[in-house]
Coordinates of C-alpha atoms and ligand atoms in Angstrom, one line a residue:
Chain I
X172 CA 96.4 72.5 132.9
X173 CA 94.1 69.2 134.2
X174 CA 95.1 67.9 137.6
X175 CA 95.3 64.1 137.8
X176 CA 92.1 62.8 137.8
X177 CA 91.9 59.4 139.6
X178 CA 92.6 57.2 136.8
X179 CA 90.2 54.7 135.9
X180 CA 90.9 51.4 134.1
X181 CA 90.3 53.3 130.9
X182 CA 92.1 56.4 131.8
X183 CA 94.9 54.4 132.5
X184 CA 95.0 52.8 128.8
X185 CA 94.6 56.2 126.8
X186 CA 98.0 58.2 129.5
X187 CA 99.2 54.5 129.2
X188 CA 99.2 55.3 125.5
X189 CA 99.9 59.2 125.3
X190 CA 103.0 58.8 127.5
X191 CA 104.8 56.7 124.9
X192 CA 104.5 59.8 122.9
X193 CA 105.0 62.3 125.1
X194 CA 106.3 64.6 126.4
X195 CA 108.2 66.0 123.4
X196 CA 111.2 67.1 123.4
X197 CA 112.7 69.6 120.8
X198 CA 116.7 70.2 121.0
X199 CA 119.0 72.9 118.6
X200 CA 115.9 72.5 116.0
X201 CA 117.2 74.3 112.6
X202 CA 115.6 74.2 109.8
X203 CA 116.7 75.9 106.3
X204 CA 114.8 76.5 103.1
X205 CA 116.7 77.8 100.0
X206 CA 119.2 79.4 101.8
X207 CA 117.2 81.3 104.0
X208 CA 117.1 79.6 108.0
X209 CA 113.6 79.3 108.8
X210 CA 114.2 78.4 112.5
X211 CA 117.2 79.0 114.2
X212 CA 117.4 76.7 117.0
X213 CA 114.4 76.0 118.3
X214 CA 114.2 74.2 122.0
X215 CA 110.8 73.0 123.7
X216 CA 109.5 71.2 126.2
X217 CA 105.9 69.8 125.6
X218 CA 104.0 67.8 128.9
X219 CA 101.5 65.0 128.2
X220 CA 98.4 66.8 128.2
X221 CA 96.4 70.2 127.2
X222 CA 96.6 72.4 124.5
X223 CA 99.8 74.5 123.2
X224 CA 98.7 77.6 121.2
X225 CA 101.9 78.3 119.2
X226 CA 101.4 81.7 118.4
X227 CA 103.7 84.4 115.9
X228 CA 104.2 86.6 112.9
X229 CA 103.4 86.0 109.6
X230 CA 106.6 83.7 108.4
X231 CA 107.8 83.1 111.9
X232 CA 108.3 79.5 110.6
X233 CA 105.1 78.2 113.0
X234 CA 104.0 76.3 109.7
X235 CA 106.9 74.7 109.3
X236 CA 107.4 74.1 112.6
X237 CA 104.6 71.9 112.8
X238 CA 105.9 70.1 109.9
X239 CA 108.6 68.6 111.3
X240 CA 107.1 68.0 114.4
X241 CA 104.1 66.1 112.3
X242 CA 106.8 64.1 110.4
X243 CA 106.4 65.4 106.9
X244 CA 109.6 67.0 106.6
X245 CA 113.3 66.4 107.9
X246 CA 115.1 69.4 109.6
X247 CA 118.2 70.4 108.8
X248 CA 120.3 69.8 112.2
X249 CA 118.7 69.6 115.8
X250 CA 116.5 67.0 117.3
X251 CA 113.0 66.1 117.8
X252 CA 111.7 63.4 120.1
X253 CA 108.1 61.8 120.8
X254 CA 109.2 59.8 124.0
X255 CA 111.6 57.7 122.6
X256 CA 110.3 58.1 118.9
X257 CA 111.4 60.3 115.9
X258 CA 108.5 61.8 114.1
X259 CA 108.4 60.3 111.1
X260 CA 107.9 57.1 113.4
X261 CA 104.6 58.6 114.7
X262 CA 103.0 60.6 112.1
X263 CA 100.2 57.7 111.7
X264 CA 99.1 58.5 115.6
X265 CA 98.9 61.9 114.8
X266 CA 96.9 64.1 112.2
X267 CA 96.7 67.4 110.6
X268 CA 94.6 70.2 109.6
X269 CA 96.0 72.6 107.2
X270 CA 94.8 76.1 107.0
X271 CA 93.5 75.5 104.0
X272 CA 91.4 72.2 103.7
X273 CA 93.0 69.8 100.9
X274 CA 89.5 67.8 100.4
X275 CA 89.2 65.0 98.0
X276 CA 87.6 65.4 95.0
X277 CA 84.7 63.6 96.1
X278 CA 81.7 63.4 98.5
X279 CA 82.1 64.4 102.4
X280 CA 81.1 61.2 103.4
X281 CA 84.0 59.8 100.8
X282 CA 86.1 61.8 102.2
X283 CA 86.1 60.8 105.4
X284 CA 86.0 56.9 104.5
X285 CA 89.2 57.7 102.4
X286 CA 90.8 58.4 106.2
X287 CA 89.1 55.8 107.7
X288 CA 90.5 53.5 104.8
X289 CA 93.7 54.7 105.1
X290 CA 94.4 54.3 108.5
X291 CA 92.6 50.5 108.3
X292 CA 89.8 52.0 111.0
X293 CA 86.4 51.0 111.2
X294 CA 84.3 52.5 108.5
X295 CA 81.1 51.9 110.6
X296 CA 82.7 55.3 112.5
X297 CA 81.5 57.6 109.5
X298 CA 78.2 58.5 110.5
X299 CA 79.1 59.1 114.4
X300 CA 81.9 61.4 112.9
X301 CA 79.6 63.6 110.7
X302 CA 77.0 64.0 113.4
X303 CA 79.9 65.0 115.6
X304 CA 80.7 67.8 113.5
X305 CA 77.4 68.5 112.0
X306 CA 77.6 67.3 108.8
X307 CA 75.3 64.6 108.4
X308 CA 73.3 66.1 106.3
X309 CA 75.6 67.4 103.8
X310 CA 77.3 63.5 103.3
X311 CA 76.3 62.6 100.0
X312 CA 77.1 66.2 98.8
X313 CA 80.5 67.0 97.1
X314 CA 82.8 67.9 99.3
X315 CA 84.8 70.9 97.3
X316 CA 81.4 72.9 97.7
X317 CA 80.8 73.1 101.7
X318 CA 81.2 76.7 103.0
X319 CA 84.8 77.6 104.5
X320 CA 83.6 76.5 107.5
X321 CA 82.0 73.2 106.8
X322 CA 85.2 72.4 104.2
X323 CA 87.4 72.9 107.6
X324 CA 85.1 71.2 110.2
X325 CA 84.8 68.2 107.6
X326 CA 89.1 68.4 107.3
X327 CA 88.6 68.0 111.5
X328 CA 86.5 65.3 111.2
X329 CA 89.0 63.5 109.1
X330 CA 91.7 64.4 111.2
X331 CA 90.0 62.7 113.8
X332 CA 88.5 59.6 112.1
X333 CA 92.5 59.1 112.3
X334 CA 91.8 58.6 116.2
X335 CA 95.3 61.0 116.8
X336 CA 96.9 60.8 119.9
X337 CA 98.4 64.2 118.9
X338 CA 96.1 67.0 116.9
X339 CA 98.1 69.5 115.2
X340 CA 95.8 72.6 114.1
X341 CA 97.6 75.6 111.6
X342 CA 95.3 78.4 111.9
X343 CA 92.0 76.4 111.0
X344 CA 89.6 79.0 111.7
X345 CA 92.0 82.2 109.7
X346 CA 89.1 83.5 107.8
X347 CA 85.9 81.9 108.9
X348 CA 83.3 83.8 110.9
X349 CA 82.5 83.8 113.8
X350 CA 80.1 81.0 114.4
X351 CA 82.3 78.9 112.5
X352 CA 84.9 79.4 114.7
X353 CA 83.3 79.0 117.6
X354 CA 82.6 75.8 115.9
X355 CA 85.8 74.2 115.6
X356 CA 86.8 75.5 118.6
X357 CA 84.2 73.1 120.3
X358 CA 85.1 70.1 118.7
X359 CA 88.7 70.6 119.4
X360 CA 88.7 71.2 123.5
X361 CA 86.2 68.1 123.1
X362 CA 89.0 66.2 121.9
X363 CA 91.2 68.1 123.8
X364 CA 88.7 66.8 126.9
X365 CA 89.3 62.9 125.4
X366 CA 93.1 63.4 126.3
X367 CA 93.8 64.2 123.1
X368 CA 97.4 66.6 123.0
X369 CA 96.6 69.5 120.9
X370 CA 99.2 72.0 119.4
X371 CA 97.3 74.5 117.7
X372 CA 98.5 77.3 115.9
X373 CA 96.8 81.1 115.4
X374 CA 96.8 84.9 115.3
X375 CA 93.4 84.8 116.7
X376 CA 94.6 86.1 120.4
X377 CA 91.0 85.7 121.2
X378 CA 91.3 82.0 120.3
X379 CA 94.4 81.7 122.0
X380 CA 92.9 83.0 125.2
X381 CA 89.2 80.6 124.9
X382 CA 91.5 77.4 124.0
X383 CA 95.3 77.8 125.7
X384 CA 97.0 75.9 128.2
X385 CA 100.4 76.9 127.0
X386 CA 101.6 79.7 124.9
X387 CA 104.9 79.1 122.8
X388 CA 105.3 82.3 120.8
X389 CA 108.3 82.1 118.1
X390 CA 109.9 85.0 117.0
X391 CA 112.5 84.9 113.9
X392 CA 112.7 81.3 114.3
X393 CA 113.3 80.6 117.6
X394 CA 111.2 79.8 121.2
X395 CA 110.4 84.2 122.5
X396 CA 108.9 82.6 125.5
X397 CA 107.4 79.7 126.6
X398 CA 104.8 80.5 129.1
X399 CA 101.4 79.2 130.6
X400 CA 98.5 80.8 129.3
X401 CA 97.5 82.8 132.5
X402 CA 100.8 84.5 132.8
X403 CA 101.3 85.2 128.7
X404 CA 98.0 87.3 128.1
X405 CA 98.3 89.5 131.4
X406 CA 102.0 90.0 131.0
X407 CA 104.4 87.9 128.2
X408 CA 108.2 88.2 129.1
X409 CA 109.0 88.7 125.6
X410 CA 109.2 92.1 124.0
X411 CA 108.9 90.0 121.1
X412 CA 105.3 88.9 122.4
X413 CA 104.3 91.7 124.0
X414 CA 104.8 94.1 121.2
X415 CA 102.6 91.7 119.3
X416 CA 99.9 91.5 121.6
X417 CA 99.7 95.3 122.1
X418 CA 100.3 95.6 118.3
X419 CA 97.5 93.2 117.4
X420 CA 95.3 95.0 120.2
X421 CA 95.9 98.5 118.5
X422 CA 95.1 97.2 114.7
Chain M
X71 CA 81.9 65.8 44.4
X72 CA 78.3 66.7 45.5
X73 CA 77.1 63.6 43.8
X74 CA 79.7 61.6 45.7
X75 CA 78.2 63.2 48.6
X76 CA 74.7 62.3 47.9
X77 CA 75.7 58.7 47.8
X78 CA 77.5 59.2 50.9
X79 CA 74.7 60.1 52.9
X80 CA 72.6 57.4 51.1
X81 CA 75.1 54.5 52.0
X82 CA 75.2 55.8 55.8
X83 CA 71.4 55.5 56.1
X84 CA 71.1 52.6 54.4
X85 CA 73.4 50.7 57.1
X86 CA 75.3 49.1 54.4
X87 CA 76.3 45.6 56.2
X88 CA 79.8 46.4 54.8
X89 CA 80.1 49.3 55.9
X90 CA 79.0 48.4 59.3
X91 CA 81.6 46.1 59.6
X92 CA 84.5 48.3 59.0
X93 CA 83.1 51.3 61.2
X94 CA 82.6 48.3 64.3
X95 CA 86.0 46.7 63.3
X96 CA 87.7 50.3 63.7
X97 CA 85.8 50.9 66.7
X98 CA 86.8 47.6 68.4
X99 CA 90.7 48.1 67.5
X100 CA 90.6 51.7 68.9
X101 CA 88.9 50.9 72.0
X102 CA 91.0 47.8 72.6
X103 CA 94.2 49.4 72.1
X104 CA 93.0 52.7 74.0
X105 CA 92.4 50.5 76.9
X106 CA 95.3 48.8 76.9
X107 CA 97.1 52.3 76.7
X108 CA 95.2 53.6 79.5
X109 CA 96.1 50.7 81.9
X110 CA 99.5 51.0 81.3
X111 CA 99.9 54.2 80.2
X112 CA 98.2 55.6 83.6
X113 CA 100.1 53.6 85.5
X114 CA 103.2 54.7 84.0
X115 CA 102.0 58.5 84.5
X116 CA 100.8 57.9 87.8
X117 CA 104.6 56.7 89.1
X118 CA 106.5 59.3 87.5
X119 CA 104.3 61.7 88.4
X120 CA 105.1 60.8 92.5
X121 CA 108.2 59.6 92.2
X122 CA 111.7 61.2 93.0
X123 CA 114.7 59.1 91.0
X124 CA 117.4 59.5 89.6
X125 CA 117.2 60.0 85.7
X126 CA 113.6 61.5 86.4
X127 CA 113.9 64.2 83.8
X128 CA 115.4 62.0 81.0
X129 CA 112.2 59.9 81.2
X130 CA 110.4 63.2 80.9
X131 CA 111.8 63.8 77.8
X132 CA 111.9 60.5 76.4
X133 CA 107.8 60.2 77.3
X134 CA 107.6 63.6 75.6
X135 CA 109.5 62.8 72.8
X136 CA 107.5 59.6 72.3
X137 CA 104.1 61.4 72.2
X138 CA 105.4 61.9 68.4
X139 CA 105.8 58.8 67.3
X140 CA 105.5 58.4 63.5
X141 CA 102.5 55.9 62.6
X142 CA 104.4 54.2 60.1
X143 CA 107.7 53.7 62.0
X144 CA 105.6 51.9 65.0
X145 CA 103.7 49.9 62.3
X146 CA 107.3 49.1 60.4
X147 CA 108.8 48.3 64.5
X148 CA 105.5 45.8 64.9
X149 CA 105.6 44.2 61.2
X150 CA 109.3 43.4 62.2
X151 CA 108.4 41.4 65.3
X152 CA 105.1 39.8 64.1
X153 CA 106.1 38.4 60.9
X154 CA 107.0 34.9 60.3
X155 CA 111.1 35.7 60.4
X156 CA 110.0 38.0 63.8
X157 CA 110.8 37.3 67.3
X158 CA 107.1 36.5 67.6
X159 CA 106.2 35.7 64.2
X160 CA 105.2 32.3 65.8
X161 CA 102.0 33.9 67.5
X162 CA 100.8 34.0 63.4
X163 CA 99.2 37.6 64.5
X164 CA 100.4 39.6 61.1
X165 CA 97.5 41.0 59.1
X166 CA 95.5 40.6 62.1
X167 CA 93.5 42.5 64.0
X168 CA 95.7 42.1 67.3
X169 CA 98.3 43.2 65.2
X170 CA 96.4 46.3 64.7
X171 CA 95.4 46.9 68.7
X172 CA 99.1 45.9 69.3
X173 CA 100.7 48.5 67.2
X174 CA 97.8 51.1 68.4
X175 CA 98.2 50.8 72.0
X176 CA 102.0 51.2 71.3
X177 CA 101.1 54.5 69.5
X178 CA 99.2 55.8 72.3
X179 CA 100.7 54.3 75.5
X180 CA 103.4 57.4 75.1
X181 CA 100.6 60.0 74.7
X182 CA 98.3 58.3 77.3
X183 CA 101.3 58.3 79.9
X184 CA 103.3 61.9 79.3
X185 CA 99.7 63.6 79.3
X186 CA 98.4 61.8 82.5
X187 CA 101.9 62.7 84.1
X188 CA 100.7 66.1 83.7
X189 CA 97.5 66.6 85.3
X190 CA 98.4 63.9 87.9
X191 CA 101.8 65.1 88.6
X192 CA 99.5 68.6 89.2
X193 CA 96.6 67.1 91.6
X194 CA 100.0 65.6 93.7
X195 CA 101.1 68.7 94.2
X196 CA 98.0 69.6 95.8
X197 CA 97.5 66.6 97.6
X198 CA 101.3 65.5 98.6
X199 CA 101.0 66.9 102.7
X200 CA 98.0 65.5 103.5
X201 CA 98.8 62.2 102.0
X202 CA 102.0 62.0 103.9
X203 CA 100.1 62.9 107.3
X204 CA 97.9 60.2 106.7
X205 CA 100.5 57.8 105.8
X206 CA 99.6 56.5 102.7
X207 CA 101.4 53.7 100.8
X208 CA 102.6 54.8 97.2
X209 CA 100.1 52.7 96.3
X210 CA 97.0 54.3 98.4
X211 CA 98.6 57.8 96.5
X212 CA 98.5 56.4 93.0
X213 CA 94.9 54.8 93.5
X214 CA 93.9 58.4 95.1
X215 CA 95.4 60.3 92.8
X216 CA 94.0 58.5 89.9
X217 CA 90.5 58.1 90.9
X218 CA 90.3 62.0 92.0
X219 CA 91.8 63.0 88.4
X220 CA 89.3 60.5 86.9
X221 CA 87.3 63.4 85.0
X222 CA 90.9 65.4 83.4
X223 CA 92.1 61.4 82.3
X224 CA 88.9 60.9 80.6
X225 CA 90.5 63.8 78.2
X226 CA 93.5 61.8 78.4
X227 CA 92.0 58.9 77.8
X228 CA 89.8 60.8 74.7
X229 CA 93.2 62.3 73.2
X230 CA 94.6 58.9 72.7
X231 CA 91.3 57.5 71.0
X232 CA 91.5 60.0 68.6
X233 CA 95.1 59.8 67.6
X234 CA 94.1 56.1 67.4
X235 CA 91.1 55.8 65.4
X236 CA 92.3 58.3 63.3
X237 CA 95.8 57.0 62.5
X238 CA 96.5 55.1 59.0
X239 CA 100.0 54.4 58.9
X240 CA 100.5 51.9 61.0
X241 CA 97.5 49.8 60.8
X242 CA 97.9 49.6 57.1
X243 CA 101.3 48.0 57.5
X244 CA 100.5 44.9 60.1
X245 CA 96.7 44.9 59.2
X246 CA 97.1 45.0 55.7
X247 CA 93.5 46.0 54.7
X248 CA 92.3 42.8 54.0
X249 CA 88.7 43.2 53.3
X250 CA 86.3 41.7 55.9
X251 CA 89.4 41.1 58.1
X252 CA 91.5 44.1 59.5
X253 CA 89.5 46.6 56.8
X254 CA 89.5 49.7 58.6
X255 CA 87.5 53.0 58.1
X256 CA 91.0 54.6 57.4
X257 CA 92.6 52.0 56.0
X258 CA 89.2 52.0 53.6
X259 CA 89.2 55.8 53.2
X260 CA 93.1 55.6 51.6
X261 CA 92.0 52.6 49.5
X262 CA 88.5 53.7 47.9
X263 CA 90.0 57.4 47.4
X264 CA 93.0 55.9 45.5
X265 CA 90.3 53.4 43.7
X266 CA 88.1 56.5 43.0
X267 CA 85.1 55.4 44.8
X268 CA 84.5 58.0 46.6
X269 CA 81.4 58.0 47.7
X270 CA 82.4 54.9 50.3
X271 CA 85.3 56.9 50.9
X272 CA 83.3 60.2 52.1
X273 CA 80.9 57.9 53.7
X274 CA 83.4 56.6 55.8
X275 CA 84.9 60.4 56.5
X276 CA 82.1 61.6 57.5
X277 CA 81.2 58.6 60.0
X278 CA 84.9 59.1 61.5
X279 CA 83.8 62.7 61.8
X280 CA 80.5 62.3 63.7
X281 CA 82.6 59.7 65.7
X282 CA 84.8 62.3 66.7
X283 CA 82.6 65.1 67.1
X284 CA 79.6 62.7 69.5
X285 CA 82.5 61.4 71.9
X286 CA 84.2 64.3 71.9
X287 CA 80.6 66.3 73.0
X288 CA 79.7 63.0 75.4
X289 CA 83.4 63.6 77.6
X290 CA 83.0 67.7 77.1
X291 CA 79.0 67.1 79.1
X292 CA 80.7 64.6 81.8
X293 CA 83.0 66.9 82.6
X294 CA 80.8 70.0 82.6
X295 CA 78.5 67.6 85.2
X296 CA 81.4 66.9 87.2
X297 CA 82.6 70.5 87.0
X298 CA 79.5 71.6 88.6
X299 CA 80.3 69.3 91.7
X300 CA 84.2 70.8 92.1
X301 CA 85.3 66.8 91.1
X302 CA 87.3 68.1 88.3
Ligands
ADP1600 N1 108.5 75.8 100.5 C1 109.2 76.9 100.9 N2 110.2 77.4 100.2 C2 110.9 78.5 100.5 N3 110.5 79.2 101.6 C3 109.5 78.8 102.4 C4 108.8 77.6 102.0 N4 107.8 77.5 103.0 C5 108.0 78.5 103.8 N5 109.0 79.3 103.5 C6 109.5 80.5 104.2 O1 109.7 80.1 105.6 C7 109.3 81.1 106.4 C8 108.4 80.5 107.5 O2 107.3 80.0 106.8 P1 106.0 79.5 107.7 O3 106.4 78.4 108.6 O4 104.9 79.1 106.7 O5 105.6 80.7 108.5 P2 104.3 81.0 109.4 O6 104.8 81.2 110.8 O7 103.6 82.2 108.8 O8 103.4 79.8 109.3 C9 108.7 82.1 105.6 O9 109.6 83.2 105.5 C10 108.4 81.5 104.3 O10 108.5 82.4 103.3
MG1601 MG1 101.6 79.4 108.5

């Protein structure tokens, strides 16, 4: 995690900014879907800065997790706090890319407008975006036809034409190659580098190891462990963790 | 039959001045009355296709159940509220054609609506997260949803044009078929067949046909274009 950096002026606006949204606090956090409890009281405890690999098995409930933390949903019973805020206050200073890219049925450079537009930002950003994620030259084409890779770095770019304070990432790079991954992976620890709070989820363990501060692994909807990244890889507490580490190692 | 056939073709390339005037006078009540449709008829579809209310399914069923209007009973509902004893009988629009793009666009608001409900209602489903991530205002969602849905409601919109330009029934009751005034190729079709002239009658026919057939294949190639670029 970064050490305090002596704060300049500008510094001091962007923590001055973050720390009304953070740290966040999640208390008791149940969710159920049909029936079935999806998480079963799920605590945690996220600091201002860095990035938080939540990591799991298939139907863990990591999805939906980041659901409620992004605002879209409410949970059933339990609590989730952004400083002083309830998500669904704060879902317009953060964004979201999905694992699979929901692009407009339009151009890349529309697309990214239709954020810009949305969020009343200034469109002249369009063109700094694309070049950020390599696109440029792919901005008048439609967008439903880029590669898997280019349909998620053009869902980043939208994410963060949005100027998010909070990034939240569900598996964006699950079947991309390698390049691609590598990628995304750059543009988010830039932004990640900008102070921007990422939570990020995968079953890439690489990934996890390139891009973690923080591991939160969830297990049959709750918190397994809750561990900095250079204790999780080298030895997780969890069985729950650890038989998926040496699981995933052995496959 | 042939011979009436013959004569058919003949008056269609000669560009018969009357002629002309009913295929341009159906055209212009069709269009009209699809436009109005659309606007409101989209609209309609757009809101029930987003929104969650009470009663939702009742409306589904009443838009459904209203795609089968009869021609005649909307004409008969119309005729009662344009002429002179009517509610609006003062507007003097019976035998008109307003009349006739009024008692169209009722016609094909219905079908315009249920069927735009569908696909957009469909696209939402698609769309609904990432919306709500970026915050849109119902209105942003209808604007987006409509615009990215724009090639599927040009079916939509073609569906109700047909059922429009097609329809007799209810045209003939507040238009009257008054020769150079609300004279319409259908309208003229039922009156020249009954008359026995049927060459004007096929003549017409097979105008409404190539009609048909050139915007159907015009919508069908936009949509193949737009298919090729994933916009559909
Ligand atoms: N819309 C839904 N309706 C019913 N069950 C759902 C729905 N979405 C997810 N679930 C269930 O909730 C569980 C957690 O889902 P999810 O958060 O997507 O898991 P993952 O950790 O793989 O992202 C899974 O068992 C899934 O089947
Ligand atoms: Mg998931």
């Amino acid at each position: 995690m970064s050490d305090a950096p002596a704060m300049t002026s500008m510094n001091l606006a962007l923590e001055g900014r973050a720390a009304a949204l953070l740290p966040l606090t999640v208390r008791d956090l149940v969710l159920r879907v049909d029936r079935a409890t999806v998480l079963d009281g799920v605590n945690l405890d996220l600091g201002a800065s860095g990035c938080t690999m939540i990591m799991g098995a298939n139907g863990a409930g990591k999805s939906l997790l980041l659901k409620l933390l992004h605002g879209l949903m409410p949970p059933t019973s339990g609590q989730i706090r952004w400083g002083d805020h309830a998500p669904s206050a704060v879902t317009a200073r953060q964004a979201l890319v999905f694992q699979k890219p929901v692009l407009l049925r339009r151009s890349v450079a529309a697309n990214i407008d239709f954020a810009l537009k949305a969020r009343g930002k200034d469109m002249a950003r369009r063109e700094a975006l694309l070049d950020h994620v390599g696109l440029s030259h792919k901005a008048d084409q439609p967008a439903r036809l880029l590669s898997g890779g280019e349909a998620q770095r053009l869902a980043l770019a939208r994410a963060l034409a949005t100027d998010p304070e909070v990034l939240f990432l569900d598996e964006p790079t699950a079947s991309l190659d390698p390049a691609s991954v590598l990628a995304i992976e750059r543009i988010v620890s830039e932004a990640r580098g900008r102070g921007v709070r990422i939570i990020f989820v995968t079953h890439d363990i690489g990934q996890a190891r390139r891009m973690a501060d923080d591991v939160v692994f969830l297990h049959r909807g709750r918190v397994a462990e809750h561990t900095a990244a250079a204790s999780f890889f080298p030895e997780p507490h969890s069985d729950a963790a650890r038989n998926y580490l040496s699981g995933t190692i052995v496959v | 039959m042939g011979e009436a056939l013959g004569l058919a073709v003949g008056l269609v390339l000669s560009g018969d001045a009357d002629l002309l005037q009913i295929v341009l006078l159906s055209l212009r009540v069709s269009l009209t009355a699809t436009a109005i449709a659309c606007l409101v008829g989209l609209l309609i579809g757009a809101l029930v296709a987003i929104g969650r209310f009470r009663g939702r399914n009742a409306v589904l069923i009443l838009m459904n159940a209203l795609m089968g209007l009869p021609p005649v009973v909307v004409g008969l509902l119309v005729y009662l509220h344009l002429s002179r004893s009517g509610p609006l009988g003062f507007l003097g629009l019976l035998y008109t054609p307003t009349a006739m793009i009024i008692a169209q666009a009722i016609l094909i608001t219905p079908i315009i609506a249920a069927l735009s409900r569908q696909v957009l209602e469909d696209l939402h489903a698609e769309y609904a997260e990432q919306f709500r991530s970026l915050c849109l205002t119902r209105w942003q969602t209808v604007q987006a949803l409509l615009w990215d849905a724009r090639y599927s409601l040009l079916t939509v919109g073609l569906a109700g044009f047909g059922r429009a330009v097609a329809e007799v029934g209810a045209v003939i009751i507040v238009g009257g078929n008054i020769d150079h005034l609300t004279r319409v190729m259908t309208t003229a079709i039922a009156l020249e067949t009954s008359r026995g002239d049927l060459a004007l009658a096929l003549a017409l026919g097979i105008i409404l046909l190539v009609i048909a057939l050139g915007v159907n294949a015009a919508v069908q190639a936009v949509r193949m274009t737009a298919a090729r670029q994933a916009y559909v």
